[in-house]
Amino acid sequence: EGREDLQVNQLETQIWIKPDIQKTDVDFSEILNAIQEIAKDVNIFFDELEGVNSPSKDDDSLLHHGNLTSTSDDASRLEVVGEEVPDKNKTNGLYFRDGKCRIDYILVYRKSNPQTEKREVFERNIRAEGLQMEKESSLTNSDIMFVKLHAPWEVLGKYAELMNVRMPFRRKIYYLHRRYKFMNRIEKQISRFRGWLPRKPMKLDKETLPDLEENDCYTAPFSQQRIHHFIIHNKDTFFNNATRSRIVHHILQRVKYEEGKNKIGLNRLLSNGSYEAAFPLHEGSYRSKNSIKTHGAENHRHLLYECWASWGVWYKYQPLDLVRRYFGEKIGLYFAWLGWYTGMLFPAAFIGLFVFLYGVTTLNHCQVSKEVCQATDIIMCPICDKYCPFMRLSDSCIYAKVTHLFDNGATVFFAVFMAVWATVFLEFWKRRRAVIAYDWDLIDWEEEEEEIRPQFEAKYSKKERMNPISGKPEPYQAFADKCSRLIVSASGIFFMICVVIAAVFGIVIYRVVTVSTFAAFKWALIRNNSQVATTGTAVCINFCIIMLLNVLYEKVALFLTNLEQPRTESEWENSFTLKMFLFQFVNLNSSTFYIAFFLGRFTGHPGAYLRLINRWRLEECHPSGCLIDLCMQMGIIMVLKQTWNNFMELGYPLIQNWWTRRKLRQEYGTQGKTSFPQWEKDYNLQPMNAYGLFDEYLEMILQFGFTTIFVAAFPLAPLLALLNNIIEIRLDAYKFVTQWRRPLASRAKDIGIWYGILEGIGILSVITNAFVIAVTSDFIPRLVYAYKYGPCAGQGEAGQKCMVGYVNASLSVFLVSDFENRSEPTSNGSEFSGSPLKYCRYRDYRDPPHSPVPYGYTLQFWHVLAARLAFIIVFEHLVFCIKHLISYLIPDLPKDLRDRMRREKYLIQEMMYEAELERLQKERKERKKNGKSYHNEWP
């Protein structure tokens, strides 16, 4: 007896129906309901090793358990299963009016725009490419028109093959390695122990996340000739929404709108104002009245909001596969890198906090701070002209203790650790990127031959040469023209860097002038802390200048990049990125470099001060050292900038969208906006910024520089970066899911030019930390004193007992009567001893005033200088050797991944052969059944 089979995809089972059931007068829909009830108790295992694949969940059926998607192309079954879908689809704003054609792309234009003829030609050519089109007028503005585009299956298949879109064709087979009994026993004991521990609270609940089919299947470039090899349960959901939008965008970029060689592509129509906006749709609302745990996710946007963009999941891992599926590989790689960077900050933040706590615990045992606090009889020379008074060294007791928190015995270890950490971070990121590239099918992906920028074509359309790849003529830029433009651009960059230096020079003058002003201030609090007040106000003013100059730098970088006339969009993006990074980096760190390496280094000595323009005396360090100024600079700039960036990232789009919603509520009431279709809601959201992910990457790269370059002076920088990044991930996720229009899903293999910038920062951090330890901190002078001049000299010891007398040895003596007239203080210091002071002390290694060479450098000065230079050379060479050794020892590709790739390549070849053999055998059987047989058939 013959049998007919029906497959119910969502239940993943197979039921056999006898012919006598079908002969009854029961309606077919009732039979289907009965089948579903019976199938609940049936569970058939499909053997993967034999190539029989269990149908997996489709893109849309993952989310609504009530929707059945067809697994066959049979027209009758499509009608039965899909009857209920159109009614709902007509109201959710994601389909055409018929409720069947899904909207893959939206174009927006204004009726009043004069570019009507270009639009008509463009839309006529869109229809000629096979895309379906429907127009809707805006509910809020009758002048705005929405053009809805849908790509049917034939168009998707054709262009997916041209674009080499990789699609699933066979489920992966996982092999378990052979386990020995001893190892099995150990694993059982470990699993028992893990039973007492929390159940991986950082991992997301697998029940909430859909089973993403692409990650469980082998993939291959789509081919219409071999379509039978691919797992196609439903043609409507075979290509996910992001892929459909990418294919439609690919078509729109190649459609002509006017006669002419260069009159082609959507980007040109957007730039000349023919269309106001172009974007793919979000998949519905990100909020739901029902709980995701009880009713499931309404759509992928809702799922991303609940398990990624919500603040309640800040401690959980990111669902990167879902992010990649919704936003594309390029945005997915950014969040993968950001998550990896944040995870790698945990050990750095822990060690930095340990260094800080070590300074706190050893504070009472620090001999240097003890001597400073007890030095009530040591009178220091004034730190500015006239108005600054003499002061006791013990007055700087608090600053000496604060300095010890950051400048202690563990600082050198932490600097070496951070240099090695930066290398380990980059090397392991390469391995992580390789795994992601394998999982996301980016290993063999190569960028298409990029289109030439319209500006380049317009400028050099008269000169052409043959493209060596395509063999077609294309515009050509002469070498002399290119060099001249690069020289002008480099000159502009140099000029803007000089502007930054001029701004720093202005800050230096401000610090010099205000020290005397604050020293003569009426309020005792400011007068007694004049140097701290000067530093704090200078940092705040510097921050304001940094933010103002950033606006100027963006316009200058845009002008210089366009002046260079890059050939392609990627060349333009790389050139603009490099300029903006140079400007922002120099702007942000120039004042920090001044404080770290120049403040208090070239001031001269009392009686012979070096002056700026022969007028202003250069600023000196605090009696407890310059490191406290550097800590204040880094702490204030880092906290203020991160706070400002986070506010602007989320605050600006929130305010813009709130204002739009407010206007809609005033015009249409509170219920009006909920009835708007999806394209209207998305149009009212903010577009993604013109430079893509540039701002997000730039913010994190500058933070990475702050975390590594001056980390020896501020060990808490990794901790602040970690706290910021935990917030940053959720802020960016919230912004992408709720506040921005859905960006076009685009592919990328890595993070691009930013990786080279990270490597450059890692090299620079080794050099700067070596100089911070050797020049800015007192580590080297203390070491020289302990081994050469202290109580333990010649004994090979360097404990706290060996630092007795260090403060007195690091201060020189000055005769008060040798002051210059313009430097002589207004007070004579009689308030300290009842009589005018004859001598005061200052930080330096110089001879006393009555020596044969007054105020000449002592032998200890040259010993300290030699030790500093030796430390810089040894530190740099040692750390660079460790970095290169680590880079050599850590392979870019994990061994297990390499084996998996080789195994997969072998299996894919076998599977393709078996599938082709199976197809030929089926064709042979069909020919025999139909009575058509041929001699010498293969196989």
mmCIF file of C-alpha atoms in Angstrom, residues 916-939:
data_model
loop_
_atom_site.group_PDB
_atom_site.id
_atom_site.type_symbol
_atom_site.label_atom_id
_atom_site.label_comp_id
_atom_site.label_asym_id
_atom_site.label_seq_id
_atom_site.Cartn_x
_atom_site.Cartn_y
_atom_site.Cartn_z
ATOM 1 C CA GLU A 916 25.783 14.875 -5.764
ATOM 2 C CA LEU A 917 25.944 11.076 -5.794
ATOM 3 C CA GLU A 918 22.617 10.863 -3.996
ATOM 4 C CA ARG A 919 21.013 13.220 -6.510
ATOM 5 C CA LEU A 920 22.281 11.187 -9.455
ATOM 6 C CA GLN A 921 21.012 7.966 -7.898
ATOM 7 C CA LYS A 922 17.558 9.497 -7.381
ATOM 8 C CA GLU A 923 17.472 10.663 -10.995
ATOM 9 C CA ARG A 924 18.439 7.153 -12.140
ATOM 10 C CA LYS A 925 15.628 5.601 -10.068
ATOM 11 C CA GLU A 926 13.124 8.081 -11.446
ATOM 12 C CA ARG A 927 14.176 7.313 -15.020
ATOM 13 C CA LYS A 928 13.846 3.578 -14.365
ATOM 14 C CA LYS A 929 10.398 4.114 -12.831
ATOM 15 C CA ASN A 930 9.310 6.068 -15.893
ATOM 16 C CA GLY A 931 10.693 3.349 -18.182
ATOM 17 C CA LYS A 932 13.591 5.444 -19.430
ATOM 18 C CA SER A 933 16.887 3.597 -18.977
ATOM 19 C CA TYR A 934 20.166 4.108 -20.655
ATOM 20 C CA HIS A 935 23.152 1.853 -21.080
ATOM 21 C CA ASN A 936 26.485 2.574 -19.382
ATOM 22 C CA GLU A 937 24.972 4.949 -16.846
ATOM 23 C CA TRP A 938 27.066 6.371 -14.010
ATOM 24 C CA PRO A 939 27.057 5.470 -11.222
#
